[in-house]
mmCIF file of C-alpha atoms in Angstrom:
data_model
loop_
_atom_site.group_PDB
_atom_site.id
_atom_site.type_symbol
_atom_site.label_atom_id
_atom_site.label_comp_id
_atom_site.label_asym_id
_atom_site.label_seq_id
_atom_site.Cartn_x
_atom_site.Cartn_y
_atom_site.Cartn_z
ATOM 1 C CA MET N 1 235.672 116.219 139.004
ATOM 2 C CA PHE N 2 238.276 118.517 140.549
ATOM 3 C CA SER N 3 238.207 116.466 143.742
ATOM 4 C CA LEU N 4 239.522 113.596 141.624
ATOM 5 C CA LEU N 5 242.408 115.655 140.302
ATOM 6 C CA GLU N 6 245.630 116.653 141.923
ATOM 7 C CA ARG N 7 245.635 120.227 143.102
ATOM 8 C CA ARG N 8 246.606 122.229 140.055
ATOM 9 C CA LYS N 9 248.054 125.610 139.304
ATOM 10 C CA TYR N 10 245.807 128.202 137.671
ATOM 11 C CA PHE N 11 247.696 128.174 134.372
ATOM 12 C CA GLN N 12 248.465 124.459 134.369
ATOM 13 C CA LYS N 13 247.682 122.784 131.071
ATOM 14 C CA ILE N 14 245.130 119.996 130.986
ATOM 15 C CA ASN N 15 247.765 117.590 129.663
ATOM 16 C CA GLU N 16 249.781 118.276 132.839
ATOM 17 C CA THR N 17 246.871 117.593 135.217
ATOM 18 C CA LYS N 18 247.095 114.228 136.933
ATOM 19 C CA VAL N 19 244.241 112.216 138.407
ATOM 20 C CA SER N 20 244.654 111.844 142.181
ATOM 21 C CA ASP N 21 241.970 109.195 142.808
ATOM 22 C CA LYS N 22 242.966 106.055 140.912
ATOM 23 C CA LYS N 23 239.490 104.556 141.518
ATOM 24 C CA TRP N 24 237.532 107.478 140.042
ATOM 25 C CA ASN N 25 236.285 105.288 137.187
ATOM 26 C CA LYS N 26 234.610 102.797 139.563
ATOM 27 C CA SER N 27 232.970 105.667 141.433
ATOM 28 C CA HIS N 28 231.634 107.282 138.231
ATOM 29 C CA LEU N 29 230.437 103.945 136.889
ATOM 30 C CA GLY N 30 228.611 103.256 140.165
ATOM 31 C CA LEU N 31 226.789 106.595 139.896
ATOM 32 C CA LEU N 32 225.750 105.873 136.310
ATOM 33 C CA LYS N 33 224.442 102.440 137.291
ATOM 34 C CA GLN N 34 222.564 103.859 140.262
ATOM 35 C CA ASN N 35 220.950 106.663 138.250
ATOM 36 C CA TYR N 36 220.181 104.842 134.998
ATOM 37 C CA SER N 37 219.389 101.241 136.026
ATOM 38 C CA LYS N 38 215.698 101.798 135.203
ATOM 39 C CA ALA N 39 216.347 103.518 131.862
ATOM 40 C CA LYS N 40 214.796 102.054 128.704
ATOM 41 C CA CYS N 41 218.102 101.092 127.036
ATOM 42 C CA TYR N 42 220.126 100.330 130.173
ATOM 43 C CA LYS N 43 220.439 96.587 129.577
ATOM 44 C CA GLU N 44 221.598 96.977 125.982
ATOM 45 C CA THR N 45 224.233 99.611 126.778
ATOM 46 C CA ILE N 46 225.557 98.957 130.296
ATOM 47 C CA GLY N 47 228.068 96.355 129.059
ATOM 48 C CA TRP N 48 229.677 98.890 126.746
ATOM 49 C CA VAL N 49 229.679 101.571 129.467
ATOM 50 C CA GLU N 50 231.248 99.185 132.004
ATOM 51 C CA GLU N 51 233.971 98.215 129.544
ATOM 52 C CA LEU N 52 234.573 101.865 128.708
ATOM 53 C CA TYR N 53 235.047 102.856 132.339
ATOM 54 C CA MET N 54 236.975 99.797 133.487
ATOM 55 C CA ASN N 55 239.495 100.159 130.627
ATOM 56 C CA CYS N 56 240.061 103.831 131.460
ATOM 57 C CA ASN N 57 243.189 103.675 133.604
ATOM 58 C CA PHE N 58 245.139 106.749 132.600
ATOM 59 C CA GLU N 59 247.286 109.078 134.667
ATOM 60 C CA TYR N 60 246.379 112.404 133.053
ATOM 61 C CA LEU N 61 243.024 114.114 132.553
ATOM 62 C CA SER N 62 243.761 114.784 128.866
ATOM 63 C CA GLU N 63 244.342 111.043 128.283
ATOM 64 C CA ILE N 64 240.986 110.258 129.900
ATOM 65 C CA ASN N 65 239.207 112.896 127.807
ATOM 66 C CA LEU N 66 240.749 111.645 124.582
ATOM 67 C CA TYR N 67 239.931 108.030 125.415
ATOM 68 C CA PHE N 68 236.259 108.860 126.107
ATOM 69 C CA ILE N 69 235.908 111.014 122.993
ATOM 70 C CA ARG N 70 237.412 108.331 120.741
ATOM 71 C CA GLU N 71 235.416 105.451 122.253
ATOM 72 C CA ILE N 72 232.114 107.335 122.242
ATOM 73 C CA ASN N 73 232.739 108.376 118.635
ATOM 74 C CA LYS N 74 233.357 104.726 117.698
ATOM 75 C CA TYR N 75 230.200 103.619 119.490
ATOM 76 C CA LEU N 76 228.123 106.245 117.687
ATOM 77 C CA ASN N 77 229.855 105.727 114.318
ATOM 78 C CA ILE N 78 231.248 109.265 114.258
ATOM 79 C CA ASN N 79 234.352 109.583 112.096
ATOM 80 C CA THR N 80 235.762 113.004 112.913
ATOM 81 C CA GLU N 81 239.469 113.735 112.874
ATOM 82 C CA ILE N 82 240.772 114.823 116.254
ATOM 83 C CA ARG N 83 243.519 117.428 116.349
ATOM 84 C CA PHE N 84 245.588 118.565 119.313
ATOM 85 C CA SER N 85 246.353 122.126 120.327
ATOM 86 C CA LYS N 86 250.046 121.200 120.502
ATOM 87 C CA ASP N 87 249.904 120.780 116.700
ATOM 88 C CA PHE N 88 249.322 124.515 116.283
ATOM 89 C CA ASP N 89 251.279 127.685 116.967
ATOM 90 C CA LEU N 90 249.013 129.122 119.657
ATOM 91 C CA HIS N 91 248.556 132.827 120.299
ATOM 92 C CA GLU N 92 248.383 133.950 123.933
ATOM 93 C CA GLU N 93 245.048 135.813 123.573
ATOM 94 C CA ARG N 94 242.171 133.304 123.427
ATOM 95 C CA ASN N 95 240.151 134.877 120.596
ATOM 96 C CA GLN N 96 243.202 135.224 118.376
ATOM 97 C CA ARG N 97 244.253 131.697 119.332
ATOM 98 C CA LEU N 98 240.936 130.315 118.009
ATOM 99 C CA ILE N 99 241.094 132.481 114.900
ATOM 100 C CA ASN N 100 244.613 131.258 114.110
ATOM 101 C CA VAL N 101 243.599 127.621 114.515
ATOM 102 C CA CYS N 102 240.603 128.190 112.230
ATOM 103 C CA LYS N 103 242.855 129.808 109.625
ATOM 104 C CA ASP N 104 245.378 126.952 109.875
ATOM 105 C CA LEU N 105 242.524 124.548 109.148
ATOM 106 C CA ASN N 106 241.080 126.703 106.324
ATOM 107 C CA ALA N 107 237.821 127.093 108.247
ATOM 108 C CA THR N 108 235.175 129.619 107.290
ATOM 109 C CA ASP N 109 232.876 129.057 110.277
ATOM 110 C CA TYR N 110 233.420 128.643 114.009
ATOM 111 C CA TYR N 111 230.873 126.790 116.169
ATOM 112 C CA SER N 112 230.718 127.110 119.925
ATOM 113 C CA GLY N 113 228.484 126.583 122.931
ATOM 114 C CA PRO N 114 226.251 129.439 124.092
ATOM 115 C CA ALA N 115 228.440 130.297 127.118
ATOM 116 C CA ALA N 116 231.153 131.566 124.748
ATOM 117 C CA LYS N 117 228.967 134.572 123.865
ATOM 118 C CA PHE N 118 230.161 136.183 127.078
ATOM 119 C CA TYR N 119 233.844 136.206 126.185
ATOM 120 C CA MET N 120 234.142 135.904 122.403
ATOM 121 C CA ASP N 121 234.978 138.957 120.334
ATOM 122 C CA GLU N 122 232.725 138.236 117.358
ATOM 123 C CA ASP N 123 233.894 141.359 115.512
ATOM 124 C CA LEU N 124 237.445 140.009 115.558
ATOM 125 C CA PHE N 125 236.223 136.738 114.042
ATOM 126 C CA ASN N 126 234.148 138.558 111.419
ATOM 127 C CA ASN N 127 237.134 140.782 110.541
ATOM 128 C CA ASN N 128 239.056 137.569 109.856
ATOM 129 C CA ASN N 129 236.317 136.204 107.559
ATOM 130 C CA LEU N 130 235.042 133.699 110.119
ATOM 131 C CA LYS N 131 231.323 133.349 110.791
ATOM 132 C CA VAL N 132 230.502 132.563 114.430
ATOM 133 C CA HIS N 133 227.651 130.176 115.259
ATOM 134 C CA TYR N 134 226.365 129.144 118.679
ATOM 135 C CA PHE N 135 224.717 125.832 119.381
ATOM 136 C CA ASN N 136 221.216 126.162 120.790
ATOM 137 C CA HIS N 137 220.672 122.989 122.767
ATOM 138 C CA SER N 138 217.090 123.958 123.629
ATOM 139 C CA THR N 139 216.019 123.237 120.043
ATOM 140 C CA TYR N 140 217.223 119.620 120.144
ATOM 141 C CA PRO N 141 214.451 116.993 120.165
ATOM 142 C CA GLN N 142 213.206 116.039 123.591
ATOM 143 C CA TYR N 143 212.978 112.428 124.694
ATOM 144 C CA TYR N 144 211.803 110.614 127.790
ATOM 145 C CA GLN N 145 214.137 111.023 130.746
ATOM 146 C CA LEU N 146 213.738 109.175 134.018
ATOM 147 C CA TYR N 147 213.421 112.108 136.399
ATOM 148 C CA GLY N 148 211.382 115.311 136.227
ATOM 149 C CA ASP N 149 211.103 117.726 133.323
ATOM 150 C CA PHE N 150 213.313 117.337 130.278
ATOM 151 C CA GLU N 151 216.849 118.588 130.817
ATOM 152 C CA HIS N 152 218.927 119.569 127.770
ATOM 153 C CA GLY N 153 222.271 119.929 129.554
ATOM 154 C CA VAL N 154 223.099 116.259 130.021
ATOM 155 C CA SER N 155 225.917 113.966 128.932
ATOM 156 C CA ILE N 156 225.848 111.542 126.034
ATOM 157 C CA PHE N 157 225.252 108.758 128.567
ATOM 158 C CA ASP N 158 221.766 110.134 129.222
ATOM 159 C CA HIS N 159 220.968 109.714 125.524
ATOM 160 C CA VAL N 160 222.538 106.263 125.304
ATOM 161 C CA PHE N 161 220.744 104.891 128.383
ATOM 162 C CA ASN N 162 217.384 106.481 127.567
ATOM 163 C CA ILE N 163 217.137 106.139 123.777
ATOM 164 C CA GLY N 164 220.046 103.959 122.671
ATOM 165 C CA ILE N 165 222.251 104.784 119.725
ATOM 166 C CA VAL N 166 221.034 107.904 117.968
ATOM 167 C CA THR N 167 221.066 107.818 114.181
ATOM 168 C CA LYS N 168 221.474 110.825 111.906
ATOM 169 C CA ASP N 169 217.728 110.631 111.207
ATOM 170 C CA TYR N 170 216.952 111.438 114.852
ATOM 171 C CA PHE N 171 218.117 115.029 114.507
#
C-alpha cells in the first residue's frame, strides 16, 4: 500500500497522507477479481465490490479508509457510530491516549488485536478501571477458502467472496 502513497514523514498523520497513484483502485479491484473469480459467492458480490472500488476516488488515505469502513458496514448491516481522533484531546503517550479516549466515552473495557500485547501497558489500563481484551482470531469459525489451508488473517473481502454476507448467527 505504501507504494501507492506519497512519500511521508515518520510522524505524518494519516489524514495528511495523500495517495500518489490515482489508479490504485483499479489495480486493487483487478487483484480481487483475479484471486476470487472462482469463489462460491463471487457472482453475487462482485457488482457491489466493483461499485465500491470505482466510486473510491479520494485524495487522502484517511478518506479512503473511512469510505471503505462505512460502505462495508452498510453492506453487512453494521450500525456502529464512527468517531474521529480529532474529536478528542489526545495525550502524546499512546497508552494514556487510549485510556483518555476510553474515559471520554465512558468505556469500561478496551478491545484490541493480539499484536498490541507487545506495546500496551495493561497495568496502566487496569489502574484506570479499564479491562483489556485481545481478539483471538484463531477461534473464529473456519470456512472454505480457495487456496491451501485456512488462513485467519484475511480481509472482509475473503469472507464476502467465499461465504457471502455473514449474519450474527454465523459467529
